[in-house]
CSV table of C-alpha atoms in Angstrom, one decimal:
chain,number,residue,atom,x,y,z
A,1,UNK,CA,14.3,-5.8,11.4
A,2,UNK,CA,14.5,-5.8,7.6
A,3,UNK,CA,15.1,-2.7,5.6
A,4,UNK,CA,12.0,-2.3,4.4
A,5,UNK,CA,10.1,-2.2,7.9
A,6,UNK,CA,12.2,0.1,8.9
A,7,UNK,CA,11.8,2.3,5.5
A,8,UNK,CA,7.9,2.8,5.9
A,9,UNK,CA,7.3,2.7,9.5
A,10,UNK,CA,6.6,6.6,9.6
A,11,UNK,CA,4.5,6.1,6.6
A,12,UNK,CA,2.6,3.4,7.8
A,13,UNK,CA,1.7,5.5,11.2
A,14,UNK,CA,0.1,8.0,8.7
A,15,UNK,CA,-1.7,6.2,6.9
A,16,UNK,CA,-3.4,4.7,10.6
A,17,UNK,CA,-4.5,8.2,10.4
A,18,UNK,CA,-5.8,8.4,7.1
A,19,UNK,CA,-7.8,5.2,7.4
A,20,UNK,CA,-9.8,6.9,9.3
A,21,UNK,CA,-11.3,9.4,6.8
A,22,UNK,CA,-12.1,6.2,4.1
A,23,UNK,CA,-15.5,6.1,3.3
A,24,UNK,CA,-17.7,3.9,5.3
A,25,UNK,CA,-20.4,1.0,4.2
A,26,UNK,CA,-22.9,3.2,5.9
A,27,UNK,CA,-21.8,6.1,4.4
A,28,UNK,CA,-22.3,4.6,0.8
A,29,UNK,CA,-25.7,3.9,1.4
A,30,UNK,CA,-26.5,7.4,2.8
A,31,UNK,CA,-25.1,8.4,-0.4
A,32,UNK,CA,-27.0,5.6,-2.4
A,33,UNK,CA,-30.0,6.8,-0.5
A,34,UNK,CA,-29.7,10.4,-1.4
A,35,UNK,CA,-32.7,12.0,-2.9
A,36,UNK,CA,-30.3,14.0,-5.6
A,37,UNK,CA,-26.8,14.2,-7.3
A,38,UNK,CA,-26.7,17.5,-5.7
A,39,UNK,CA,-27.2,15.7,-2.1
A,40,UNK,CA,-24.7,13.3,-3.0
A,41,UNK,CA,-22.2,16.0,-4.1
A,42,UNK,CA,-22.6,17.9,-0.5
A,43,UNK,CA,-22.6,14.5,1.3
A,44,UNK,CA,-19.1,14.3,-0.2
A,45,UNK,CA,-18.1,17.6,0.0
A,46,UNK,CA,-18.3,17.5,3.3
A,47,UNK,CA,-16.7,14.3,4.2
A,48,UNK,CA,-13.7,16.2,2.6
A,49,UNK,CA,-14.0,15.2,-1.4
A,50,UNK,CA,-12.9,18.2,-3.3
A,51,UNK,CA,-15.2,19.1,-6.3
A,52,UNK,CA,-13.4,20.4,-9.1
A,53,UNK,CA,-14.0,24.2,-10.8
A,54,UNK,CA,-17.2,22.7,-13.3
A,55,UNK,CA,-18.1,20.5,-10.4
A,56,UNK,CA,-18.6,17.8,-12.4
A,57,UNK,CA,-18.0,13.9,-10.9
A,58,UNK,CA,-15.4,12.8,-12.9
A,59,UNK,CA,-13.3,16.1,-11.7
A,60,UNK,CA,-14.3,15.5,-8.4
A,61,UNK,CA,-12.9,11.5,-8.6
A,62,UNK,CA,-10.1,12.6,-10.4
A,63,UNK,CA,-8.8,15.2,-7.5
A,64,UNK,CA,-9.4,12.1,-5.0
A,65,UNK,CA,-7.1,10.1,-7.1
A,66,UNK,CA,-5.0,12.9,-7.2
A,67,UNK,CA,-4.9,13.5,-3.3
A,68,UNK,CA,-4.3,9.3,-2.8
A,69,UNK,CA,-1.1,9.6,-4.7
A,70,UNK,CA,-0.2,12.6,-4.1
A,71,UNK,CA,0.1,11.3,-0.4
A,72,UNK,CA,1.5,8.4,-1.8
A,73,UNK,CA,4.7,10.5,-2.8
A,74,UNK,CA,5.1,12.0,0.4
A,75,UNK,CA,5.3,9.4,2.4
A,76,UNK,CA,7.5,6.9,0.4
A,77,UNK,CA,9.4,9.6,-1.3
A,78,UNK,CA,9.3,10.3,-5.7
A,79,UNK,CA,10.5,6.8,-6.2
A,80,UNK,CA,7.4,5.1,-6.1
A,81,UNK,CA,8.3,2.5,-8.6
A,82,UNK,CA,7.2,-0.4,-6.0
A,83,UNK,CA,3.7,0.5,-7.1
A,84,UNK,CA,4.2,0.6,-10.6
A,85,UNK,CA,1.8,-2.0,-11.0
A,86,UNK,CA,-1.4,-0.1,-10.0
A,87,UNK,CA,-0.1,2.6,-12.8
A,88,UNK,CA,0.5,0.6,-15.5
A,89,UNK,CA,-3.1,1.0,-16.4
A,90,UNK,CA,-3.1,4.5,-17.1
A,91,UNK,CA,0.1,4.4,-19.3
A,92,UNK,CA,-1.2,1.6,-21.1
A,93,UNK,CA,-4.7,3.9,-21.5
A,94,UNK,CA,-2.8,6.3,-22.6
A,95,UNK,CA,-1.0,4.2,-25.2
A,96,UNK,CA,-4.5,3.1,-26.3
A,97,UNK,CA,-5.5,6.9,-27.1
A,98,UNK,CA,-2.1,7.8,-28.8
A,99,UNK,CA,-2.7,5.3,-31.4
A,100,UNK,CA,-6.7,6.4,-31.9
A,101,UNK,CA,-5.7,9.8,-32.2
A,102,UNK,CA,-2.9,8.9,-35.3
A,103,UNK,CA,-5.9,6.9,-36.1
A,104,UNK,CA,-8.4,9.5,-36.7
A,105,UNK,CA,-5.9,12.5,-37.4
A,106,UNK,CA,-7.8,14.9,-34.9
A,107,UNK,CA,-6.4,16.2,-31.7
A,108,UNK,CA,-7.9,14.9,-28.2
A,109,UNK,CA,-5.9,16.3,-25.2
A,110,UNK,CA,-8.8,15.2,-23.2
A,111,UNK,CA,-9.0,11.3,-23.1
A,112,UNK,CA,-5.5,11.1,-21.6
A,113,UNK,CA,-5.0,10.1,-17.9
A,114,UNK,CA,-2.7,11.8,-15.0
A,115,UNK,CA,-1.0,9.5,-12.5
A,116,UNK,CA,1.0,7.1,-14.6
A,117,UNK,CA,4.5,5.7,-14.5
A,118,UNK,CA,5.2,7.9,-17.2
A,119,UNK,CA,3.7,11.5,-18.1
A,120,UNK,CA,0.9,11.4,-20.8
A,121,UNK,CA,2.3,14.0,-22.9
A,122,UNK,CA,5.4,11.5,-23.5
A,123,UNK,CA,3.7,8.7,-24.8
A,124,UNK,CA,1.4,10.8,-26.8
A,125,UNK,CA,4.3,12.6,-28.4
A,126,UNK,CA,6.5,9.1,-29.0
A,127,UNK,CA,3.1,7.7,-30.9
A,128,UNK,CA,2.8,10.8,-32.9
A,129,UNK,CA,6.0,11.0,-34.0
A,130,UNK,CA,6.9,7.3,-34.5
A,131,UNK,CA,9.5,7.1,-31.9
A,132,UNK,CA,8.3,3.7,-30.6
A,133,UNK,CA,12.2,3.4,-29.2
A,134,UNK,CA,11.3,6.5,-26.7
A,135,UNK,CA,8.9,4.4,-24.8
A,136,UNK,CA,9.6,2.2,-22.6
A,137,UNK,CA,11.2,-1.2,-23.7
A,138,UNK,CA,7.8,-3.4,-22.8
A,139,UNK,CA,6.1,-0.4,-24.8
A,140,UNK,CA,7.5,-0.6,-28.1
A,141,UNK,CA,6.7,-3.8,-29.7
A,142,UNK,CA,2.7,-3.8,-28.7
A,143,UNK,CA,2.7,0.2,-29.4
A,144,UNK,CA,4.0,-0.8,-33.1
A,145,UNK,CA,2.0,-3.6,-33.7
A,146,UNK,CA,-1.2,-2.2,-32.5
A,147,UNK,CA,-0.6,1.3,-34.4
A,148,UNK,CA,0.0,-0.8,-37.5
A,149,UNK,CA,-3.0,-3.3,-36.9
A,150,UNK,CA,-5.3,-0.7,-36.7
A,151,UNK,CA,-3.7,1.2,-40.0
A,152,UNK,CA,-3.5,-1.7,-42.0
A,153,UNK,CA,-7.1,-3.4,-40.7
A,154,UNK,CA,-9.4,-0.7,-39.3
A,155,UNK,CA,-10.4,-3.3,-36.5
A,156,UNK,CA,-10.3,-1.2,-33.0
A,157,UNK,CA,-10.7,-3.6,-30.9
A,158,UNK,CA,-8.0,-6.4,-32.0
A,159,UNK,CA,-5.1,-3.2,-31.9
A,160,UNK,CA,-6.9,-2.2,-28.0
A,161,UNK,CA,-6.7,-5.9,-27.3
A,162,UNK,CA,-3.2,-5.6,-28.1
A,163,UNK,CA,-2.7,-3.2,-25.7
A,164,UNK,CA,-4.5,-4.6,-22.9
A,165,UNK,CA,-2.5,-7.9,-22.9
A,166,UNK,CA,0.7,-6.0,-23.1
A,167,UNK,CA,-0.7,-4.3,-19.8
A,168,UNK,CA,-2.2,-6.9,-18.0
A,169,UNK,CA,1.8,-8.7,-18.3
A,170,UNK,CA,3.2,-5.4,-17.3
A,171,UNK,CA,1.1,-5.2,-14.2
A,172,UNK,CA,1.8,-9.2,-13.6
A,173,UNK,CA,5.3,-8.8,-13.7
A,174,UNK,CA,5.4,-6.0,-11.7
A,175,UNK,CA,3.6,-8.0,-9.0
A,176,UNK,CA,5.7,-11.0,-9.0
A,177,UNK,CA,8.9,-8.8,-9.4
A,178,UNK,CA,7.6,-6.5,-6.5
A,179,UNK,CA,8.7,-9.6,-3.9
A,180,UNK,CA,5.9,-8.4,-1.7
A,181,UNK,CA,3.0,-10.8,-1.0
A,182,UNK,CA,0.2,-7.8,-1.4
A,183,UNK,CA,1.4,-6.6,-4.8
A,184,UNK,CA,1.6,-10.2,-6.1
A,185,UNK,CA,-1.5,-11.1,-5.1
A,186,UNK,CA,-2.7,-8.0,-6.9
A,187,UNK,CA,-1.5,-8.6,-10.1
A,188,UNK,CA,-2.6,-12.5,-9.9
A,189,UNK,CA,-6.0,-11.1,-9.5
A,190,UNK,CA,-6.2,-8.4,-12.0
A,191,UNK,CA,-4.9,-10.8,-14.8
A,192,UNK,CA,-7.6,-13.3,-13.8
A,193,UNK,CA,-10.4,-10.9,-13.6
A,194,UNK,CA,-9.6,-9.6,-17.2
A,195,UNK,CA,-9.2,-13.3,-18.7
A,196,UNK,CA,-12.6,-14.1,-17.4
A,197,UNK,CA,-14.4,-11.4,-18.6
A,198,UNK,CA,-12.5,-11.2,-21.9
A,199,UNK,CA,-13.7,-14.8,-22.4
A,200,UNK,CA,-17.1,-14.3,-21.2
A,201,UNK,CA,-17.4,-11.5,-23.8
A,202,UNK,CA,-16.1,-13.3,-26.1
A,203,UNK,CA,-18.5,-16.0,-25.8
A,204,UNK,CA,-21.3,-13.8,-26.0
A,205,UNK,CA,-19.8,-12.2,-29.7
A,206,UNK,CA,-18.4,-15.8,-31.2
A,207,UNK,CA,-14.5,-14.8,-31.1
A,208,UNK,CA,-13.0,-17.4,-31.9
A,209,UNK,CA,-9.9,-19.1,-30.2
A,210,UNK,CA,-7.4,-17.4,-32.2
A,211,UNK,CA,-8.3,-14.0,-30.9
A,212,UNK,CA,-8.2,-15.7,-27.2
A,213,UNK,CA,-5.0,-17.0,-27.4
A,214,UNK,CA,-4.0,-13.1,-28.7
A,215,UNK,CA,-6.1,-12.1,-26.1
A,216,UNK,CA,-5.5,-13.7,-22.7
A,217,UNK,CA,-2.5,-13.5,-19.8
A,218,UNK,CA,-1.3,-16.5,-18.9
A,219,UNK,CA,-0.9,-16.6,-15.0
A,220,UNK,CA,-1.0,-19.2,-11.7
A,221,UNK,CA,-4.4,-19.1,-10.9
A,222,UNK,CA,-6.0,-19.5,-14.1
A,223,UNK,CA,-5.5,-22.8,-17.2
A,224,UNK,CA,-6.0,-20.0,-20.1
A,225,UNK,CA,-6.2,-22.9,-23.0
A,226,UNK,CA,-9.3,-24.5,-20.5
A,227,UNK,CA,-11.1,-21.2,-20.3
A,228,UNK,CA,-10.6,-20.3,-24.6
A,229,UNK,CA,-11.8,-23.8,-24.4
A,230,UNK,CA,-15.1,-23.3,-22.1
A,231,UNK,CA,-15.9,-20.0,-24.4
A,232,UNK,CA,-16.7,-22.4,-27.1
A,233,UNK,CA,-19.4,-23.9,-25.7
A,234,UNK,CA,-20.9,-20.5,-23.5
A,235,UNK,CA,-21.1,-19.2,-20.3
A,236,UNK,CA,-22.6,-22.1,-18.6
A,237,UNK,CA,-19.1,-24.1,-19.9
A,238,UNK,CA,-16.8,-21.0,-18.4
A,239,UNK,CA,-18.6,-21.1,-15.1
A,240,UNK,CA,-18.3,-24.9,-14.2
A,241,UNK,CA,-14.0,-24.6,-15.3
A,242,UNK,CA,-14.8,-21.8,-12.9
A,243,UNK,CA,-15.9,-23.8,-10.1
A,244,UNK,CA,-13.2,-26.1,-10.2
A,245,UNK,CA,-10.2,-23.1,-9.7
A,246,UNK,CA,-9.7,-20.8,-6.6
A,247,UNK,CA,-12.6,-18.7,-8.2
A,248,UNK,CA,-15.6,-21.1,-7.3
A,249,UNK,CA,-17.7,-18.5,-6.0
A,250,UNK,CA,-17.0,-16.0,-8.7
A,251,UNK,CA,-19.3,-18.4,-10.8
A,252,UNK,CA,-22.9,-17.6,-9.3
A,253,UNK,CA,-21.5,-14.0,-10.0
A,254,UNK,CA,-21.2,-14.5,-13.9
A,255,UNK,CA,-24.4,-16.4,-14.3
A,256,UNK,CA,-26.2,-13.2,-12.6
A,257,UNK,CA,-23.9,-10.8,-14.5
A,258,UNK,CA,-20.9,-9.3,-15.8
A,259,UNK,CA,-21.2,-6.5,-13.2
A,260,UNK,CA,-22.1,-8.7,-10.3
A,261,UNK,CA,-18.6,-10.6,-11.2
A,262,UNK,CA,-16.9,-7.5,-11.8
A,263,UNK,CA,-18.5,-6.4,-8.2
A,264,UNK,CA,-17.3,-10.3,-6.9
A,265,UNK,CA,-13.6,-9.5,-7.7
A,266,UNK,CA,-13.1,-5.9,-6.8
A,267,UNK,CA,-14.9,-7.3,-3.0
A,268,UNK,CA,-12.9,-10.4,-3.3
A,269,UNK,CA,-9.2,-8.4,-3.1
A,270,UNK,CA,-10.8,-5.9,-0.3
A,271,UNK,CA,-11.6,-9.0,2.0
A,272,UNK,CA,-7.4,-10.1,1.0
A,273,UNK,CA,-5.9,-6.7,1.7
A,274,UNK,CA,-8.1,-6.2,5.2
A,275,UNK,CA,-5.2,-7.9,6.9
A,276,UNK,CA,-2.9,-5.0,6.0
A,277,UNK,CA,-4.6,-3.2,9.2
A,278,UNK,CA,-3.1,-5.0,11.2
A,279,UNK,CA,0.6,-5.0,9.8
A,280,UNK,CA,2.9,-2.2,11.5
A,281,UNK,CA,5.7,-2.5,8.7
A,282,UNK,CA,6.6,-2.8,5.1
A,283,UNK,CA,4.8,-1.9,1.8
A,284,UNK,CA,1.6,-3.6,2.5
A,285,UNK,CA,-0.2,-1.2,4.4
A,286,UNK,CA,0.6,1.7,1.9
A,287,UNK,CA,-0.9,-0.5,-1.0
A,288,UNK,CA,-3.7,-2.2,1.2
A,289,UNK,CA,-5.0,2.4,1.3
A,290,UNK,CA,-4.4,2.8,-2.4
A,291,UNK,CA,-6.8,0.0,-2.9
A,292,UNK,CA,-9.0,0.8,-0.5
A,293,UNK,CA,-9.2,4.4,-1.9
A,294,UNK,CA,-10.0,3.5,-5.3
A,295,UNK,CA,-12.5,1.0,-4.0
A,296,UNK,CA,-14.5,3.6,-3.0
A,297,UNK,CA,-13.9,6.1,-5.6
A,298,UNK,CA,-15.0,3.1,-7.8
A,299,UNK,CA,-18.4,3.0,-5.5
A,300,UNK,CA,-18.5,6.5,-5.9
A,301,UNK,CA,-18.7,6.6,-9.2
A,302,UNK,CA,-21.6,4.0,-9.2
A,303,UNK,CA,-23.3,6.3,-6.9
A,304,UNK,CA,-23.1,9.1,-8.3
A,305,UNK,CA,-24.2,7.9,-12.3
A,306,UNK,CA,-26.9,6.4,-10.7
A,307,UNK,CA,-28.1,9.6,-9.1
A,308,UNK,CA,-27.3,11.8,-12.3
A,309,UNK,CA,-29.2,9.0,-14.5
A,310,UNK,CA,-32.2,8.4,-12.1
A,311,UNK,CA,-31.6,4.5,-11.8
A,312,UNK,CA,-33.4,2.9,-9.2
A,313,UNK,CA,-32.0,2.3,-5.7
A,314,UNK,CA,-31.3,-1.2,-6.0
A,315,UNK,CA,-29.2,-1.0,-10.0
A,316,UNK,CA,-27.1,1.1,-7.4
A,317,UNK,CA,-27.0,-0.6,-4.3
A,318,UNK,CA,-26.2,-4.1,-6.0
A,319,UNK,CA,-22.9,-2.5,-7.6
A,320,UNK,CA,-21.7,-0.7,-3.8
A,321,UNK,CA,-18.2,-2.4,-3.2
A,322,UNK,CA,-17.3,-3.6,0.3
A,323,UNK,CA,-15.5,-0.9,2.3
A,324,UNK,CA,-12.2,-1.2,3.4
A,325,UNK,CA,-12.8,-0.1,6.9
């Protein structure tokens, strides 16, 4: 048996257990068919979801995230670096709102996120003080060049785009170094999502291909010079290149809307991890509940806006995710 069966066995027995408490299809749409945010916040509450001390949503979601990874670290022990790739996002976020904050010379503790590879306060202290060499090595040159793009021009969004595409090659590599099927498949997905969308929206606003070419991740599924190329001539061009990759279906999904792809992908990896259910060893498990969990809290979220917003029934039900379970 290889080492790493034998490693997570125990974990992956516990998380049998905790599959069980993941949130239902039918339990989404009791929650979508709540009469109140209030209902929705009880439904919850008593399903387990912790609300925070304002009871707010976004302190309830948070604690759920909190509980997932918390978990996480008991079972596979404080090295968790084999999922650094579903963290990168948050140190990357965080990187993003260093550099705004140097940016507008005003203090915002509270756009920082918990749960990355690296502790918040660190990268916020690095980009404050200019001591791009504290971060880590993948870190320094897009932390540098984005902090001086957006000093030097004043345009946001080419110094976040920066930032995103040193992330989404952080979480790619982390995939592919991972050597686990799950993770790679993860990171293959994530970049391609992100590429699509990025060229949608960019089709939409008139970037041009230079920005594209700053913007997009190379990676396996994906030809990114064919899709720059399809933006030039609209969404209609980016959905036939579409149909002719392993993301076919994904172009009805964009010619209804950016949320019904974004909906289309997050569904598209629960449908690839379900297997994990089945597997008594390894890693794969262990990922296949992180995903499921912020699958849901991502459903959740939708849910609960809606309800706080008063959006009809159907804005909400047509942007439920697939459950895990």
């Amino acid at each position: 048996m290889e080492k790493e069966e034998t490693q997570y066995t125990y974990a992956v027995a516990r998380i049998r257990v905790r599959e069980s408490s993941l949130l239902s299809g039918a339990f989404l749409e009791q929650l979508a068919a709540a009469k109140s945010y209030d209902e929705c916040i009880r439904l919850l509450s008593e399903k387990g979801w912790t609300a925070g001390e304002n009871g707010t949503a976004e302190e309830m979601l948070a604690c759920e995230r909190k509980k997932t990874w918390d978990l996480i670290r008991e079972l596979a022990g404080e090295d968790i670096s084999v999922f650094d790739c579903f963290l990168y996002a948050n140190d990357y976020h965080n990187l993003k709102a260093a550099i705004r904050e140097v940016r507008a010379d005003v203090a915002c503790p509270d756009i920082y996120i918990d749960q990355g590879t690296m502790d918040a306060g660190r990268i916020r202290s690095c980009v404050m003080n200019g001591k791009f060499g504290d971060l880590p090595e993948a870190m320094r040159e897009p932390a540098a060049e984005a902090l001086k793009t957006l000093l030097h021009t004043g345009d946001g969004q080419l110094s976040d785009t920066m930032i995103d595409r040193a992330a989404l090659d952080a979480i790619y590599r982390a995939g592919k170094r991972s050597g686990n099927g799950l993770l790679a498949m993860y990171g293959e997905l994530t970049v391609a999502a992100a590429d699509i969308r990025i060229t949608v929206r960019a089709a939409r606003t008139g970037r041009d291909k230079k920005f594209l070419k700053q913007a997009l991740t190379p990676c396996e599924s994906l030809n990114v010079d064919r899709l720059a190329a399809a933006a030039a001539n609209g969404g209609e061009a980016i959905a036939s290149y579409l149909v002719t990759t392993d993301y076919a279906d994904a172009a009805e999904a964009l010619r209804r809307s950016i949320s019904a792809f974004e909906r289309w992908c997050d569904n598209l990896l629960i449908r690839r991890i379900r297997a994990q259910k089945w597997e008594p060893f390894g890693v794969g498990p262990l990922a296949a509940y992180i995903l499921a969990r912020e699958n849901e809290i991502k459903s959740v979220r939708i849910i609960l806006y809606g309800k706080q917003n008063a959006l009809p029934g159907e804005w909400i039900r047509e942007r439920i995710r697939e459950t895990y379970v």
